[in-house]
């Protein structure tokens, strides 16, 4: 403002070219930021952005690679088919049921494991290792191993039942028992992750709080309910929501244990998408199924972001 | 009376017998399945059909391991898994080091929005991309290549790695970079010569999480690679079952071969894995 007009005009004319060159050699904050974030953005655009658009588009197409008919617009036909498809409803119900059973299940088991692992051991690594190995074990391996555990004749589960004088159970012939075996396996596999997260949360609780409670004469149960649980709440909420989202994607364990059987009684949404896409090559219908699952997941994620923001506001 | 009972329970909890019991519960819960598979892998097929079942192998044999490597190309599966995991880890680390540096150090206008977006991506169900990715890979003629898996796997771990690395970079004093820049380093030069070496522990942590994610993935590997020579371990392992036969001892041997590398990795880097999980704790 204080500089005289002609001077400003003169430098104003000369500057752009020089600024462009110096920006290339020593970029400003915004340009540098864009450059550094670009590879991540490109990778995300190629693997998620473009495919999501394509997914939504394909879900309105009649596109089956086996029919030999070229793709054509089908409106809401795929979604109409879905509403009338009993296997879809079965798969959706199974997926939701798996989340409803295994998420609280993994929380309870994980909390118990974390409390045990938090005891004052002289050596920390055996407890840690016993939580890390199940976490790192591939889901598909866990499915295979537990299919063998629940084997009706040679499985170790029935062996233990029989040693206690109970009769062995034929797990995979009944839809309910097969479903139960799957849920038990998922709880075993995922409780270790819960426990690791909760254990880290436990270790941030100051000891002085427990010492003060001791002075007040509080017992174990009260200390747990009044100190441990409230302070763990943010950790537990984060772990629960991530677990819920992965539960909606359940594929490996039922695929390995039952292949969806008996009948279609243990099919999940992810398995049904895979079946329609890779086996039947019905890409239109598979996409419509995926859109439904995508919406389900995004709803949970939105809830998650709101809760994260809520807890940040409290801090 | 009740306080007495509670304090007795309290002293019991801090007592040694209980700690031993707790350790036993933890170890049996966590390691028994792997141990059982290890025991099974040394049993003969005949021994498996004995009733009641035997827990320890009576005549331990290595035959199952020989068969695991000869019945299916197990070595190839291992090699594929290892290369796909390693290359996707390298890709995701390179990309996330750059992004995390920008988020940790620069005054970005939409930093909060970008962070929210990264958290949202970390919850993204890759299953829903099965159809469009399958089509895209088919169109690009990438089905049955490592690349078809490396790119989605890199994205799978990108959010965790960015979150872990951002918090790590923030803990490194800015003065060190400034000193390097005064000595004539460019900003990118300072990143790779000063910040990255100092962040080696954080980069290791992020790398292990990415490696485990890729090593474990099954659905995309199953769907995109039907060529036997390119199968990864989780996909290859199901090939041991015939239409009616289920050679459990051989499958167990193959599973042991698949578990050992990841277990070794976990044993070596256990502390880092735990800190990584809690810094970016996003995978169930």
Coordinates of C-alpha atoms in Angstrom, one line a residue:
Chain A
X1 CA 0.0 0.0 0.0
X2 CA 2.8 2.4 0.9
X3 CA 4.9 1.6 -2.2
X4 CA 4.5 3.9 -5.1
X5 CA 2.3 2.7 -7.9
X6 CA 4.8 2.6 -10.8
X7 CA 7.3 0.6 -8.8
X8 CA 4.7 -2.0 -7.8
X9 CA 3.8 -2.3 -11.5
X10 CA 7.3 -2.8 -12.6
X11 CA 8.2 -5.5 -10.1
X12 CA 4.7 -7.0 -10.6
X13 CA 5.6 -7.5 -14.2
X14 CA 9.0 -8.9 -13.7
X15 CA 8.2 -11.2 -10.8
X16 CA 6.0 -14.0 -12.2
X17 CA 8.8 -15.5 -14.4
X18 CA 11.4 -15.4 -11.6
X19 CA 8.9 -16.8 -9.1
X20 CA 8.0 -19.7 -11.2
X21 CA 11.7 -20.7 -11.5
X22 CA 12.4 -20.3 -7.9
X23 CA 9.3 -22.2 -7.0
X24 CA 10.5 -25.2 -9.0
X25 CA 13.9 -25.1 -7.3
X26 CA 12.6 -24.4 -3.8
X27 CA 8.9 -24.9 -3.7
X28 CA 6.8 -23.2 -1.1
X29 CA 4.9 -25.0 1.6
X30 CA 1.7 -25.6 -0.3
X31 CA 3.4 -26.8 -3.5
X32 CA 5.8 -29.0 -1.5
X33 CA 2.8 -30.4 0.4
X34 CA 1.0 -31.2 -2.8
X35 CA 4.1 -32.9 -4.3
X36 CA 4.7 -35.0 -1.2
X37 CA 1.0 -36.1 -0.9
X38 CA 0.7 -36.7 -4.7
X39 CA 2.0 -40.3 -4.7
X40 CA -0.4 -41.3 -2.0
X41 CA -3.2 -39.6 -3.7
X42 CA -2.4 -41.3 -7.0
X43 CA -2.2 -44.7 -5.4
X44 CA -5.5 -44.1 -3.6
X45 CA -7.2 -42.8 -6.8
X46 CA -6.1 -45.8 -8.9
X47 CA -6.9 -48.5 -6.3
X48 CA -9.9 -46.9 -4.6
X49 CA -11.2 -43.8 -6.2
X50 CA -11.6 -45.0 -9.8
X51 CA -12.8 -48.5 -8.8
X52 CA -15.5 -47.1 -6.5
X53 CA -16.9 -44.9 -9.3
X54 CA -16.7 -47.9 -11.6
X55 CA -18.4 -50.1 -8.9
X56 CA -21.4 -47.8 -8.7
X57 CA -21.7 -47.6 -12.5
X58 CA -21.4 -51.3 -12.9
X59 CA -24.1 -52.0 -10.3
X60 CA -26.7 -50.5 -12.7
X61 CA -25.5 -52.6 -15.6
X62 CA -26.6 -56.0 -16.8
X63 CA -23.1 -57.4 -17.1
X64 CA -22.5 -61.1 -17.0
X65 CA -19.3 -62.4 -18.6
X66 CA -20.8 -65.9 -19.0
X67 CA -24.0 -64.9 -20.8
X68 CA -22.1 -63.6 -23.9
X69 CA -24.5 -60.6 -24.1
X70 CA -22.8 -57.2 -24.2
X71 CA -23.3 -55.0 -21.2
X72 CA -26.4 -52.9 -21.2
X73 CA -28.0 -50.5 -18.8
X74 CA -30.4 -52.2 -16.5
X75 CA -31.5 -49.5 -14.1
X76 CA -32.3 -50.9 -10.7
X77 CA -32.8 -54.5 -11.9
X78 CA -29.8 -55.7 -9.9
X79 CA -31.1 -54.2 -6.7
X80 CA -34.6 -55.6 -7.5
X81 CA -33.0 -59.1 -8.0
X82 CA -31.3 -58.6 -4.6
X83 CA -34.5 -57.9 -2.8
X84 CA -36.0 -61.1 -4.2
X85 CA -32.9 -63.2 -3.6
X86 CA -33.2 -65.3 -0.4
X87 CA -29.4 -66.1 -0.5
X88 CA -28.7 -62.3 -0.3
X89 CA -30.9 -62.0 2.8
X90 CA -29.3 -65.0 4.3
X91 CA -25.8 -63.6 3.6
X92 CA -26.7 -60.2 5.0
X93 CA -28.2 -61.6 8.1
X94 CA -25.2 -63.9 8.7
X95 CA -22.8 -61.0 8.3
X96 CA -24.7 -58.9 10.7
X97 CA -25.1 -61.8 13.2
X98 CA -21.4 -62.5 13.0
X99 CA -20.7 -58.8 13.9
X100 CA -23.3 -58.9 16.7
X101 CA -21.8 -62.1 18.2
X102 CA -18.1 -61.8 17.6
X103 CA -17.5 -58.1 18.3
X104 CA -18.8 -58.2 21.9
X105 CA -17.3 -61.7 22.3
X106 CA -13.9 -60.6 21.2
X107 CA -14.2 -57.6 23.5
X108 CA -15.0 -59.7 26.6
X109 CA -12.3 -62.3 25.9
X110 CA -9.8 -59.6 24.9
X111 CA -10.5 -57.6 28.0
X112 CA -9.9 -60.7 30.1
X113 CA -6.7 -61.5 28.3
X114 CA -5.5 -58.0 28.6
X115 CA -6.1 -57.9 32.4
X116 CA -4.2 -61.2 32.7
X117 CA -1.3 -60.0 30.5
X118 CA -1.1 -56.8 32.6
X119 CA -0.3 -58.7 35.8
X120 CA 3.2 -58.0 37.1
X121 CA 5.1 -60.8 35.4
X122 CA 8.9 -60.9 35.7
X123 CA 9.2 -61.7 32.0
X124 CA 6.9 -59.8 29.7
X125 CA 7.6 -61.5 26.4
X126 CA 5.7 -64.8 26.9
X127 CA 2.5 -63.0 27.6
X128 CA 3.1 -60.6 24.7
X129 CA 4.0 -63.4 22.3
X130 CA 0.8 -65.3 23.2
X131 CA -1.2 -62.3 22.1
X132 CA 0.9 -61.4 19.0
X133 CA 1.0 -64.9 17.4
X134 CA -2.8 -65.2 17.0
X135 CA -2.9 -61.6 15.8
X136 CA -0.3 -62.3 13.1
X137 CA -1.6 -65.7 12.1
X138 CA -3.4 -65.4 8.7
X139 CA -7.2 -65.6 9.0
X140 CA -7.2 -68.3 6.4
X141 CA -4.7 -70.4 8.4
X142 CA -6.9 -69.9 11.5
X143 CA -9.9 -71.2 9.5
X144 CA -8.0 -74.3 8.4
X145 CA -6.6 -75.0 11.9
X146 CA -10.0 -74.7 13.6
X147 CA -11.8 -76.7 10.9
X148 CA -9.4 -79.5 12.0
X149 CA -10.0 -78.7 15.7
X150 CA -13.8 -79.1 15.2
X151 CA -13.5 -82.2 13.1
X152 CA -16.2 -84.6 14.4
X153 CA -14.0 -87.7 14.7
X154 CA -10.4 -86.6 15.0
X155 CA -10.8 -83.1 16.3
X156 CA -9.3 -82.0 19.6
X157 CA -12.5 -80.2 20.6
X158 CA -14.6 -83.3 20.6
X159 CA -11.7 -85.3 22.2
X160 CA -11.7 -82.9 25.1
X161 CA -15.5 -83.0 25.4
X162 CA -15.4 -86.8 25.5
X163 CA -12.7 -86.8 28.1
X164 CA -15.1 -84.9 30.3
X165 CA -17.7 -87.5 29.7
X166 CA -19.7 -85.5 27.1
X167 CA -20.6 -86.8 23.7
X168 CA -18.8 -85.5 20.7
X169 CA -20.6 -83.1 18.4
X170 CA -20.9 -83.2 14.6
X171 CA -20.2 -79.5 14.1
X172 CA -20.4 -79.0 10.4
X173 CA -23.6 -80.9 9.6
X174 CA -25.9 -78.6 11.4
X175 CA -26.2 -74.9 10.3
X176 CA -26.4 -73.7 13.8
X177 CA -23.4 -75.6 15.1
X178 CA -21.3 -74.7 12.0
X179 CA -22.2 -71.1 12.6
X180 CA -21.2 -71.4 16.3
X181 CA -17.9 -73.0 15.3
X182 CA -17.2 -70.1 13.0
X183 CA -18.0 -67.5 15.6
X184 CA -15.8 -69.2 18.2
X185 CA -12.9 -69.2 15.8
X186 CA -13.4 -65.6 14.9
X187 CA -13.6 -64.6 18.6
X188 CA -10.3 -66.6 19.2
X189 CA -8.6 -64.9 16.3
X190 CA -9.7 -61.4 16.9
X191 CA -9.6 -61.2 20.7
X192 CA -5.8 -61.0 20.6
X193 CA -6.0 -57.7 18.7
X194 CA -8.5 -56.4 21.2
X195 CA -6.3 -57.5 24.0
X196 CA -3.2 -55.8 22.6
X197 CA -5.0 -52.5 22.2
X198 CA -6.6 -52.7 25.6
X199 CA -3.3 -53.7 27.2
X200 CA -1.7 -50.6 25.8
X201 CA -4.6 -48.6 27.3
X202 CA -4.2 -50.3 30.7
X203 CA -0.6 -49.3 30.8
X204 CA -1.4 -45.6 30.5
X205 CA -3.6 -45.6 33.6
X206 CA -1.6 -43.9 36.4
X207 CA -0.8 -46.2 39.3
X208 CA -1.5 -43.4 41.8
X209 CA -5.2 -43.7 41.1
X210 CA -5.2 -47.3 42.3
X211 CA -3.1 -46.4 45.3
X212 CA -5.6 -43.7 46.2
X213 CA -8.4 -46.2 45.9
X214 CA -6.5 -48.6 48.1
X215 CA -6.3 -45.9 50.8
X216 CA -10.1 -45.4 50.5
X217 CA -10.5 -49.2 51.0
X218 CA -11.9 -49.9 47.5
X219 CA -12.0 -53.6 46.5
X220 CA -10.9 -55.1 43.2
X221 CA -14.3 -55.0 41.6
X222 CA -14.9 -51.4 42.5
X223 CA -11.4 -50.4 41.3
X224 CA -12.2 -52.1 38.0
X225 CA -15.6 -50.5 37.6
X226 CA -14.7 -47.0 38.8
X227 CA -11.2 -46.6 37.5
X228 CA -10.2 -49.1 34.9
X229 CA -13.3 -49.3 32.8
X230 CA -14.0 -45.5 32.5
X231 CA -10.4 -44.7 31.7
X232 CA -10.3 -47.5 29.1
X233 CA -13.5 -46.3 27.4
X234 CA -11.9 -44.3 24.5
X235 CA -9.6 -47.2 23.7
X236 CA -12.4 -49.7 23.8
X237 CA -14.6 -47.5 21.5
X238 CA -11.9 -47.3 18.9
X239 CA -11.1 -51.0 19.0
X240 CA -14.8 -51.9 18.9
X241 CA -15.5 -49.9 15.8
X242 CA -12.5 -51.2 13.9
X243 CA -13.5 -54.7 14.9
X244 CA -17.1 -54.1 13.7
X245 CA -15.9 -52.9 10.3
X246 CA -13.6 -55.9 9.8
X247 CA -16.4 -58.2 11.0
X248 CA -18.6 -56.9 8.2
X249 CA -15.9 -58.1 5.8
X250 CA -15.7 -61.6 7.2
X251 CA -14.6 -64.0 4.4
X252 CA -11.5 -66.1 5.2
X253 CA -12.7 -68.1 8.2
X254 CA -16.1 -69.3 7.0
X255 CA -14.6 -69.9 3.5
X256 CA -12.0 -72.2 4.9
X257 CA -14.2 -73.9 7.6
X258 CA -17.5 -74.5 5.8
X259 CA -17.3 -73.0 2.3
X260 CA -20.7 -71.4 3.3
X261 CA -22.4 -74.7 4.0
X262 CA -24.3 -76.7 5.0
X263 CA -26.4 -75.3 2.1
X264 CA -26.0 -71.5 2.3
X265 CA -26.4 -71.3 6.0
X266 CA -22.9 -69.8 6.7
X267 CA -22.5 -67.6 3.6
X268 CA -21.4 -64.1 4.4
X269 CA -21.9 -61.0 2.2
X270 CA -18.2 -61.0 1.2
X271 CA -18.4 -64.7 0.2
X272 CA -21.5 -64.0 -1.8
X273 CA -19.8 -61.1 -3.6
X274 CA -16.8 -63.3 -4.4
X275 CA -19.0 -66.2 -5.6
X276 CA -21.1 -64.0 -7.9
X277 CA -18.0 -62.2 -9.3
X278 CA -15.2 -64.7 -9.5
X279 CA -17.2 -68.0 -9.9
X280 CA -20.4 -66.9 -11.8
X281 CA -18.7 -63.8 -13.4
X282 CA -22.0 -61.9 -12.9
X283 CA -20.3 -58.5 -12.5
X284 CA -23.5 -56.5 -12.5
X285 CA -25.1 -58.4 -9.6
X286 CA -21.8 -58.7 -7.7
X287 CA -21.4 -54.9 -7.9
X288 CA -24.8 -54.3 -6.6
X289 CA -24.0 -56.5 -3.6
X290 CA -20.8 -54.7 -3.1
X291 CA -22.6 -51.3 -3.2
X292 CA -24.8 -52.5 -0.3
X293 CA -21.8 -53.6 1.7
X294 CA -20.0 -50.4 0.9
X295 CA -22.9 -48.3 2.2
X296 CA -23.0 -50.5 5.4
X297 CA -19.3 -49.9 6.0
X298 CA -19.4 -46.2 5.3
X299 CA -22.3 -45.8 7.8
X300 CA -20.1 -47.5 10.5
X301 CA -17.1 -45.4 9.5
X302 CA -19.2 -42.2 9.7
X303 CA -20.2 -43.2 13.2
X304 CA -16.5 -43.8 14.0
X305 CA -15.4 -40.4 12.7
X306 CA -18.1 -38.7 14.8
X307 CA -17.0 -40.5 17.9
X308 CA -13.3 -39.7 17.3
X309 CA -14.2 -36.1 16.8
X310 CA -16.3 -36.2 20.0
X311 CA -13.5 -37.6 22.1
X312 CA -11.1 -35.0 20.7
X313 CA -13.5 -32.3 21.7
X314 CA -13.6 -33.6 25.2
X315 CA -9.8 -33.6 25.4
Chain B
X1 CA -16.1 -59.8 56.5
X2 CA -16.6 -58.7 53.0
X3 CA -13.6 -56.3 53.0
X4 CA -11.5 -59.1 54.4
X5 CA -12.6 -61.5 51.6
X6 CA -11.8 -58.8 49.0
X7 CA -8.4 -58.0 50.4
X8 CA -7.7 -61.7 50.5
X9 CA -8.7 -61.9 46.8
X10 CA -6.5 -58.9 46.2
X11 CA -3.4 -60.5 47.8
X12 CA -4.2 -63.7 45.9
X13 CA -4.1 -61.7 42.6
X14 CA -0.7 -60.4 43.3
X15 CA 0.5 -63.8 44.5
X16 CA 2.8 -66.0 42.5
X17 CA 0.5 -69.0 41.9
X18 CA -2.0 -66.8 40.3
X19 CA 0.6 -65.3 38.1
X20 CA 1.7 -68.7 36.9
X21 CA -1.9 -69.6 36.2
X22 CA -2.5 -66.4 34.3
X23 CA 0.6 -67.1 32.2
X24 CA -0.6 -70.6 31.5
X25 CA -4.0 -69.4 30.4
X26 CA -2.4 -66.8 28.1
X27 CA 0.0 -69.2 26.6
X28 CA -2.5 -72.0 26.1
X29 CA -5.0 -69.7 24.5
X30 CA -2.5 -68.0 22.2
X31 CA -0.1 -70.8 21.3
X32 CA -2.1 -74.1 21.6
X33 CA -3.5 -74.0 18.0
X34 CA 0.0 -73.5 16.5
X35 CA 1.4 -76.1 18.8
X36 CA -1.3 -78.6 17.9
X37 CA -0.6 -78.1 14.2
X38 CA 3.1 -78.6 14.9
X39 CA 2.4 -81.9 16.7
X40 CA 0.0 -83.0 13.9
X41 CA 2.7 -82.3 11.3
X42 CA 4.9 -85.1 12.8
X43 CA 2.1 -87.7 12.9
X44 CA 1.5 -90.4 10.3
X45 CA -1.8 -90.5 8.5
X46 CA -2.5 -93.8 10.2
X47 CA -1.9 -92.3 13.6
X48 CA -4.5 -89.6 13.0
X49 CA -7.3 -92.2 12.7
X50 CA -6.6 -93.7 16.1
X51 CA -9.4 -93.4 18.6
X52 CA -9.1 -91.9 21.2
X53 CA -6.8 -89.4 19.5
X54 CA -3.2 -89.3 20.5
X55 CA -1.8 -85.9 21.5
X56 CA 1.9 -86.6 21.1
X57 CA 3.2 -88.2 17.8
X58 CA 4.1 -91.8 18.6
X59 CA 6.5 -92.4 15.7
X60 CA 7.5 -88.8 14.8
X61 CA 8.1 -88.5 11.0
X62 CA 9.4 -85.9 8.7
X63 CA 7.6 -87.5 5.8
X64 CA 4.8 -84.9 5.9
X65 CA 7.2 -82.1 5.3
X66 CA 8.8 -83.9 2.3
X67 CA 5.3 -84.4 0.9
X68 CA 4.3 -80.8 1.6
X69 CA 7.1 -79.6 -0.6
X70 CA 6.6 -82.3 -3.3
X71 CA 2.8 -82.5 -3.6
X72 CA 2.5 -78.8 -4.2
X73 CA 5.0 -76.1 -5.2
X74 CA 5.3 -74.9 -1.6
X75 CA 8.6 -73.2 -2.2
X76 CA 7.0 -71.2 -5.0
X77 CA 4.1 -70.2 -2.7
X78 CA 6.5 -69.0 -0.1
X79 CA 8.6 -67.1 -2.6
X80 CA 5.4 -65.4 -4.1
X81 CA 4.1 -64.5 -0.7
X82 CA 7.5 -63.2 0.4
X83 CA 8.0 -61.1 -2.8
X84 CA 4.5 -59.7 -2.9
X85 CA 4.7 -58.8 0.8
X86 CA 8.2 -57.3 0.5
X87 CA 7.4 -55.2 -2.7
X88 CA 4.1 -53.9 -1.4
X89 CA 5.8 -53.0 1.9
X90 CA 8.5 -51.1 0.0
X91 CA 5.9 -49.2 -2.1
X92 CA 3.7 -48.3 0.8
X93 CA 6.7 -47.2 2.9
X94 CA 8.1 -44.9 0.2
X95 CA 4.7 -43.3 -0.4
X96 CA 3.8 -42.9 3.2
X97 CA 7.2 -41.5 4.2
X98 CA 6.5 -38.6 1.8
X99 CA 2.9 -38.1 2.9
X100 CA 3.7 -38.4 6.6
X101 CA 6.5 -35.8 6.3
X102 CA 4.1 -33.3 4.7
X103 CA 1.5 -34.0 7.4
X104 CA 4.0 -33.7 10.2
X105 CA 6.0 -30.7 9.1
X106 CA 4.2 -28.5 6.6
X107 CA 1.6 -25.9 7.3
X108 CA -1.1 -27.5 5.2
X109 CA -4.5 -25.9 4.7
X110 CA -6.6 -29.0 4.7
X111 CA -4.5 -31.0 7.2
X112 CA -7.5 -32.0 9.4
X113 CA -9.5 -33.0 6.3
X114 CA -6.7 -35.1 5.0
X115 CA -6.2 -36.8 8.3
X116 CA -10.0 -37.6 8.5
X117 CA -9.8 -39.0 4.9
X118 CA -6.8 -41.2 5.9
X119 CA -8.7 -42.6 8.9
X120 CA -11.8 -43.2 6.6
X121 CA -9.6 -45.0 4.1
X122 CA -8.2 -47.2 6.8
X123 CA -11.8 -48.6 7.4
X124 CA -12.4 -49.2 3.7
X125 CA -13.7 -52.7 2.8
X126 CA -11.4 -53.9 0.0
X127 CA -13.9 -56.7 -0.6
X128 CA -16.2 -54.2 -2.2
X129 CA -13.5 -53.4 -4.8
X130 CA -13.3 -57.0 -5.9
X131 CA -15.5 -56.4 -9.0
X132 CA -14.0 -53.2 -10.3
X133 CA -10.4 -54.1 -9.4
X134 CA -10.9 -57.5 -11.0
X135 CA -12.2 -55.7 -14.2
X136 CA -9.4 -53.1 -14.1
X137 CA -6.7 -55.8 -13.7
X138 CA -8.3 -57.8 -16.5
X139 CA -8.4 -54.8 -18.8
X140 CA -4.8 -53.9 -18.0
X141 CA -3.8 -57.6 -18.4
X142 CA -2.5 -57.7 -14.9
X143 CA -4.4 -60.7 -13.6
X144 CA -2.0 -63.4 -12.7
X145 CA 0.8 -61.0 -12.0
X146 CA 2.4 -59.8 -8.7
X147 CA 1.4 -56.2 -9.6
X148 CA -2.3 -57.1 -9.3
X149 CA -1.7 -57.8 -5.6
X150 CA 1.1 -55.3 -4.8
X151 CA -0.9 -52.2 -5.5
X152 CA -4.0 -53.1 -3.5
X153 CA -1.8 -54.4 -0.6
X154 CA 0.2 -51.1 -0.6
X155 CA -3.1 -49.2 -0.3
X156 CA -4.3 -51.6 2.4
X157 CA -1.4 -50.6 4.7
X158 CA -1.1 -47.0 3.6
X159 CA -3.3 -45.4 6.3
X160 CA -1.6 -47.3 9.2
X161 CA 1.8 -46.5 7.9
X162 CA 1.0 -42.8 7.4
X163 CA -0.4 -42.5 10.9
X164 CA 2.5 -44.3 12.6
X165 CA 5.1 -42.3 10.6
X166 CA 3.4 -38.9 11.2
X167 CA 3.4 -39.4 14.9
X168 CA 7.1 -40.5 14.7
X169 CA 8.2 -37.6 12.5
X170 CA 6.5 -35.2 14.9
X171 CA 8.7 -36.4 17.7
X172 CA 11.9 -35.5 15.9
X173 CA 13.2 -32.0 16.7
X174 CA 12.9 -29.6 13.8
X175 CA 16.3 -28.0 14.6
X176 CA 18.1 -31.1 13.2
X177 CA 16.5 -30.5 9.8
X178 CA 17.1 -26.8 9.9
X179 CA 20.8 -27.4 10.6
X180 CA 21.0 -29.7 7.6
X181 CA 19.3 -27.1 5.4
X182 CA 21.6 -24.4 6.6
X183 CA 24.5 -26.7 5.6
X184 CA 23.0 -26.7 2.1
X185 CA 20.6 -29.6 2.1
X186 CA 17.3 -29.2 0.2
X187 CA 14.1 -29.9 2.1
X188 CA 13.7 -33.4 0.5
X189 CA 17.5 -34.0 1.0
X190 CA 17.0 -33.2 4.7
X191 CA 14.0 -35.6 4.8
X192 CA 16.0 -38.5 3.5
X193 CA 19.4 -37.7 5.1
X194 CA 18.2 -36.6 8.5
X195 CA 14.6 -37.5 9.3
X196 CA 14.4 -40.9 7.7
X197 CA 17.6 -42.3 9.4
X198 CA 16.4 -41.0 12.8
X199 CA 13.0 -42.5 12.2
X200 CA 14.4 -46.0 11.5
X201 CA 12.5 -47.6 14.4
X202 CA 9.2 -46.0 13.3
X203 CA 9.8 -47.1 9.7
X204 CA 10.5 -50.6 10.9
X205 CA 7.3 -50.6 12.9
X206 CA 5.2 -49.4 9.9
X207 CA 7.0 -51.9 7.6
X208 CA 6.2 -54.9 9.8
X209 CA 2.6 -54.0 10.0
X210 CA 2.5 -53.6 6.2
X211 CA 4.3 -56.9 5.7
X212 CA 2.0 -58.8 8.0
X213 CA -1.1 -57.3 6.3
X214 CA 0.2 -58.4 2.9
X215 CA 1.4 -61.9 4.1
X216 CA -2.1 -62.6 5.6
X217 CA -4.3 -61.4 2.7
X218 CA -6.4 -64.1 1.1
X219 CA -9.4 -62.9 -0.8
X220 CA -7.7 -60.7 -3.5
X221 CA -4.9 -63.3 -3.9
X222 CA -7.6 -66.0 -4.4
X223 CA -9.5 -63.9 -6.9
X224 CA -6.8 -62.3 -9.0
X225 CA -4.3 -65.1 -9.4
X226 CA -5.4 -68.4 -10.7
X227 CA -2.1 -69.3 -12.2
X228 CA -0.5 -72.0 -9.9
X229 CA 3.0 -70.5 -10.4
X230 CA 1.9 -67.2 -8.9
X231 CA -0.2 -68.3 -6.0
X232 CA 0.6 -67.0 -2.5
X233 CA 0.8 -69.1 0.6
X234 CA -2.8 -68.7 1.9
X235 CA -4.2 -69.5 -1.5
X236 CA -1.7 -72.4 -2.2
X237 CA -2.4 -74.1 1.1
X238 CA -5.9 -75.0 0.2
X239 CA -4.7 -76.9 -2.9
X240 CA -3.5 -79.8 -0.7
X241 CA -7.1 -81.0 -0.2
X242 CA -8.3 -83.3 -2.9
X243 CA -11.9 -83.6 -3.8
X244 CA -12.5 -86.2 -1.0
X245 CA -9.2 -86.6 0.7
X246 CA -8.0 -84.2 3.4
X247 CA -4.4 -85.1 4.1
X248 CA -4.3 -83.3 7.5
X249 CA -0.7 -84.1 8.4
X250 CA 0.6 -82.8 5.1
X251 CA -1.6 -79.7 5.4
X252 CA -0.3 -79.2 9.0
X253 CA 3.3 -79.4 7.7
X254 CA 2.6 -76.8 5.1
X255 CA 0.9 -74.6 7.7
X256 CA 3.9 -74.8 10.0
X257 CA 6.1 -73.8 7.1
X258 CA 3.8 -70.8 6.6
X259 CA 3.6 -69.8 10.2
X260 CA 7.4 -70.0 11.0
X261 CA 8.5 -66.9 9.0
X262 CA 5.8 -64.7 10.5
X263 CA 6.4 -66.0 14.0
X264 CA 10.1 -65.4 13.7
X265 CA 9.4 -61.8 12.5
X266 CA 7.0 -61.3 15.5
X267 CA 9.5 -62.7 18.0
X268 CA 12.3 -60.4 16.8
X269 CA 10.2 -57.3 16.6
X270 CA 7.6 -57.8 19.3
X271 CA 8.1 -54.5 21.0
X272 CA 7.9 -52.6 17.7
X273 CA 4.7 -54.4 16.6
X274 CA 2.9 -53.5 19.8
X275 CA 3.9 -49.8 19.6
X276 CA 2.8 -49.7 16.0
X277 CA -0.5 -51.3 16.7
X278 CA -1.3 -48.7 19.4
X279 CA 0.0 -45.8 17.4
X280 CA -2.1 -46.6 14.3
X281 CA -4.2 -49.4 15.7
X282 CA -6.4 -50.0 12.8
X283 CA -6.4 -53.7 11.9
X284 CA -8.5 -56.4 13.4

